[in-house]
Coordinates of C-alpha atoms in Angstrom, one line a residue:
Chain D
X1470 CA 0.0 0.1 -0.2
X1471 CA 1.7 3.2 -1.2
X1472 CA 1.8 5.9 1.8
X1473 CA 1.3 9.6 1.9
X1474 CA 2.6 11.3 -1.3
X1475 CA 3.5 14.9 -1.5
X1476 CA 5.2 16.8 -3.9
X1477 CA 7.4 18.5 -4.5
X1478 CA 10.1 17.2 -2.0
X1479 CA 11.9 20.5 -2.3
X1480 CA 10.9 24.2 -3.1
X1481 CA 13.2 27.5 -3.2
X1482 CA 11.6 30.4 -4.0
X1483 CA 12.2 34.5 -3.6
X1484 CA 10.2 36.3 -0.8
X1485 CA 6.7 37.4 -2.1
X1486 CA 6.2 34.8 -4.7
X1487 CA 3.6 32.2 -4.2
X1488 CA 4.2 28.8 -3.8
X1489 CA 2.0 25.2 -3.7
X1490 CA 2.2 21.8 -1.9
X1491 CA 0.1 18.8 -2.9
X1492 CA -0.8 16.1 -1.1
X1493 CA -2.0 12.8 -1.7
X1494 CA -3.4 10.8 1.2
X1495 CA -3.1 7.0 1.7
X1496 CA -5.9 5.3 0.0
X1497 CA -9.2 5.3 1.9
X1498 CA -8.2 7.9 4.6
X1499 CA -10.9 10.5 5.1
X1500 CA -8.8 12.6 7.1
X1501 CA -6.1 14.6 6.0
X1502 CA -3.6 17.3 8.0
X1503 CA -1.5 19.8 6.8
X1504 CA 1.4 20.6 9.5
X1505 CA 4.6 22.9 9.7
X1506 CA 7.9 22.1 11.3
X1507 CA 10.2 24.5 12.0
X1508 CA 13.9 22.5 12.3
X1509 CA 14.1 21.1 15.9
X1510 CA 10.3 21.1 16.6
X1511 CA 7.4 18.8 16.0
X1512 CA 4.9 19.5 13.5
X1513 CA 2.4 21.9 14.3
X1514 CA -1.2 21.8 12.8
X1515 CA -2.3 24.3 10.1
X1516 CA -5.6 22.6 8.8
X1517 CA -7.4 19.6 9.3
X1518 CA -10.0 18.0 6.7
X1519 CA -12.6 15.3 7.3
X1520 CA -13.3 14.6 3.6
X1521 CA -13.8 18.0 1.5
X1522 CA -14.5 19.7 4.8
X1523 CA -12.1 21.7 6.9
X1524 CA -12.9 21.2 10.3
X1525 CA -9.9 22.8 12.1
X1526 CA -8.1 25.9 10.5
X1527 CA -7.7 27.8 13.8
X1528 CA -4.1 27.8 13.3
X1529 CA -3.7 28.6 9.3
X1530 CA -2.6 32.2 8.8
X1531 CA -5.2 33.1 6.5
X1532 CA -4.0 36.1 5.3
X1533 CA -1.4 34.4 3.2
X1534 CA -2.2 30.3 3.4
X1535 CA -5.0 29.0 2.1
X1536 CA -6.0 25.2 1.4
X1537 CA -8.3 23.1 -0.8
X1538 CA -9.4 19.5 -0.8
X1539 CA -12.0 20.0 -3.1
X1540 CA -13.1 16.4 -3.9
X1541 CA -11.8 14.7 -0.6
X1542 CA -8.9 13.1 -1.4
X1543 CA -5.6 14.9 -2.6
X1544 CA -5.4 18.3 -1.1
X1545 CA -3.2 21.6 -2.0
X1546 CA -1.7 24.0 0.4
X1547 CA -0.7 27.6 -0.9
X1548 CA 1.2 30.4 0.2
X1549 CA 0.7 33.7 -1.3
X1550 CA 3.0 35.6 -1.1
X1551 CA 5.7 34.0 0.8
X1552 CA 7.6 35.7 3.4
X1553 CA 11.5 34.7 4.8
X1554 CA 9.7 33.3 8.1
X1555 CA 7.9 30.3 6.1
X1556 CA 10.7 28.8 5.6
X1557 CA 10.2 25.3 7.2
X1558 CA 9.2 21.7 6.4
X1559 CA 5.5 21.4 5.3
X1560 CA 4.5 17.7 6.3
X1561 CA 0.9 16.2 5.2
X1562 CA -0.7 13.3 7.3
X1563 CA -3.8 11.0 7.1
X1564 CA -5.6 9.2 9.2
X1565 CA -8.1 6.4 8.3
X1566 CA -10.9 4.4 10.5
X1567 CA -8.3 4.2 13.3
X1568 CA -6.4 6.8 15.7
X1569 CA -2.8 6.7 13.6
X1570 CA -1.8 9.3 11.4
X1571 CA 0.8 8.7 8.9
X1572 CA 3.0 11.2 7.6
X1573 CA 4.2 11.5 4.4
X1574 CA 8.3 12.7 3.2
X1575 CA 7.3 16.7 3.6
X1576 CA 8.1 19.4 1.4
X1577 CA 11.4 21.8 2.3
X1578 CA 10.5 25.2 1.7
X1579 CA 13.3 27.7 1.3
X1580 CA 12.5 31.4 1.0
X1581 CA 15.3 33.6 -0.1
Chain N
X1449 CA 19.7 26.2 10.6
X1450 CA 21.3 22.9 12.0
X1451 CA 22.1 24.8 15.3
X1452 CA 18.4 25.2 16.5
X1453 CA 18.3 21.4 16.1
X1454 CA 21.3 21.0 18.5
X1455 CA 19.0 22.6 20.7
X1456 CA 16.9 19.3 21.1
X1457 CA 17.4 17.1 24.0
X1458 CA 19.9 14.5 23.0
X1459 CA 20.5 10.9 24.4
X1460 CA 23.6 9.2 23.2
X1461 CA 23.8 5.7 24.1
X1462 CA 26.3 2.9 23.3
X1463 CA 25.5 0.5 20.6
X1464 CA 23.6 -2.6 21.7
X1465 CA 22.6 -0.6 25.4
X1466 CA 18.9 -0.1 25.9
X1467 CA 17.9 3.5 25.4
X1468 CA 15.0 5.1 27.2
X1469 CA 13.6 8.4 25.8
X1470 CA 11.0 10.1 28.1
X1471 CA 7.8 12.6 27.6
X1472 CA 5.6 14.7 29.6
X1473 CA 2.1 15.3 28.1
X1474 CA 0.0 17.9 29.2
X1475 CA -3.8 16.7 29.1
X1476 CA -5.2 14.6 31.4
X1477 CA -8.1 14.0 28.9
X1478 CA -5.8 12.6 26.0
X1479 CA -6.7 9.0 25.1
X1480 CA -4.5 7.7 22.6
X1481 CA -0.4 8.5 22.6
X1482 CA 2.0 7.7 19.9
X1483 CA 5.8 7.6 19.4
X1484 CA 7.2 8.8 15.7
X1485 CA 10.9 8.2 14.5
X1486 CA 12.0 11.0 12.4
X1487 CA 15.3 10.8 10.4
X1488 CA 17.0 13.8 8.6
X1489 CA 15.0 14.9 5.5
X1490 CA 12.1 12.6 6.0
X1491 CA 8.6 12.5 7.6
X1492 CA 7.8 11.4 11.2
X1493 CA 7.7 7.4 10.8
X1494 CA 4.7 5.6 13.1
X1495 CA 6.9 3.1 15.8
X1496 CA 4.2 2.4 18.1
X1497 CA 1.1 3.5 20.0
X1498 CA -1.1 3.1 23.5
X1499 CA -4.2 3.9 24.6
X1500 CA -5.2 5.6 27.8
X1501 CA -6.5 2.5 29.0
X1502 CA -3.4 0.7 29.2
X1503 CA 0.0 1.0 30.6
X1504 CA 2.3 -1.0 28.8
X1505 CA 2.6 -1.9 25.1
X1506 CA 5.5 -3.9 23.4
X1507 CA 6.6 -3.9 19.9
X1508 CA 9.7 -5.4 18.0
X1509 CA 12.6 -4.2 20.3
X1510 CA 10.3 -1.3 21.5
X1511 CA 8.2 -0.7 24.6
X1512 CA 6.0 2.4 25.5
X1513 CA 5.0 3.0 29.1
X1514 CA 2.3 5.1 30.2
X1515 CA 2.2 6.4 33.9
X1516 CA -1.3 8.5 33.4
X1517 CA -0.5 9.6 37.4
X1518 CA 2.1 11.8 36.6
X1519 CA 1.1 12.1 32.8
X1520 CA 4.3 10.7 31.5
X1521 CA 5.4 8.4 28.4
X1522 CA 8.4 6.7 27.8
X1523 CA 9.7 4.9 24.7
X1524 CA 12.4 1.9 25.4
X1525 CA 14.0 0.6 22.8
X1526 CA 16.3 -2.8 23.0
X1527 CA 19.6 -3.5 22.1
X1528 CA 19.8 0.0 20.4
X1529 CA 21.2 -0.1 16.9
X1530 CA 23.0 2.6 14.6
X1531 CA 19.8 2.8 12.5
X1532 CA 17.8 3.9 15.5
X1533 CA 19.7 7.4 15.6
X1534 CA 16.9 9.6 14.8
X1535 CA 14.5 12.3 16.4
X1536 CA 11.7 10.6 18.6
X1537 CA 8.5 12.9 18.9
X1538 CA 5.4 11.7 21.4
X1539 CA 2.3 12.9 20.3
X1540 CA -1.2 13.0 22.5
X1541 CA -4.8 12.8 21.2
X1542 CA -7.6 14.2 23.1
X1543 CA -10.2 12.3 23.7
X1544 CA -13.4 13.2 21.3
X1545 CA -11.2 14.8 18.7
X1546 CA -8.7 13.7 16.2
X1547 CA -6.1 16.5 16.9
X1548 CA -2.6 15.5 17.9
X1549 CA -0.3 17.6 20.0
X1550 CA 3.3 16.9 19.6
X1551 CA 6.2 17.2 22.2
X1552 CA 9.8 18.7 21.7
X1553 CA 11.5 15.7 20.4
X1554 CA 14.7 14.0 21.9
X1555 CA 17.5 13.5 19.6
X1556 CA 18.9 9.9 19.8
X1557 CA 22.6 8.9 19.0
X1558 CA 23.7 5.8 18.9
X1559 CA 27.7 5.1 19.4
X1560 CA 29.8 2.5 17.6

């Protein structure tokens, strides 16, 4: 069974540019999470989807971040415009009908 | 950059010895706990989990202990190997939600 897939794995952009990250969860997993991870720290939740509904987006900086999961399967996280402080690893995770969430490899973003 | 990661608590053990990684959790209403292993450049990898109605669970070379009285979780790795070198995170899930809170992380270094 394929795990959580994320792309790209690495992205380098200049500040003020837009960037998008894509995630495909484990097949059949209805719950999808986007996390931000700064170096040396644990993941911090940005947004959680149950199917296509965003049920927890309280930590998402909505002035520049947006996310969508239109068909309840794959998801896109966007930043526009990116700032220097957005440099981090963006992790996607999914959960099926158990309590366990599984992570993808992450996208490492560097904003110059 | 890497200097931030060096501020992680670090546990150094000799190859072949047992390792014990500790985690204090915050919410007495948490009902499910997961230990993740994260190698450099990769996403967190599920190791073992435990529910709040248990105090011990064993896997292959790993054991998780839960002490709800003092809100403490530990991960024991038997016969530590070089491949165990990574950062280890605990995560707690609050009862009635599918939101996970991650601990700070501990870097495990295995000495040859």
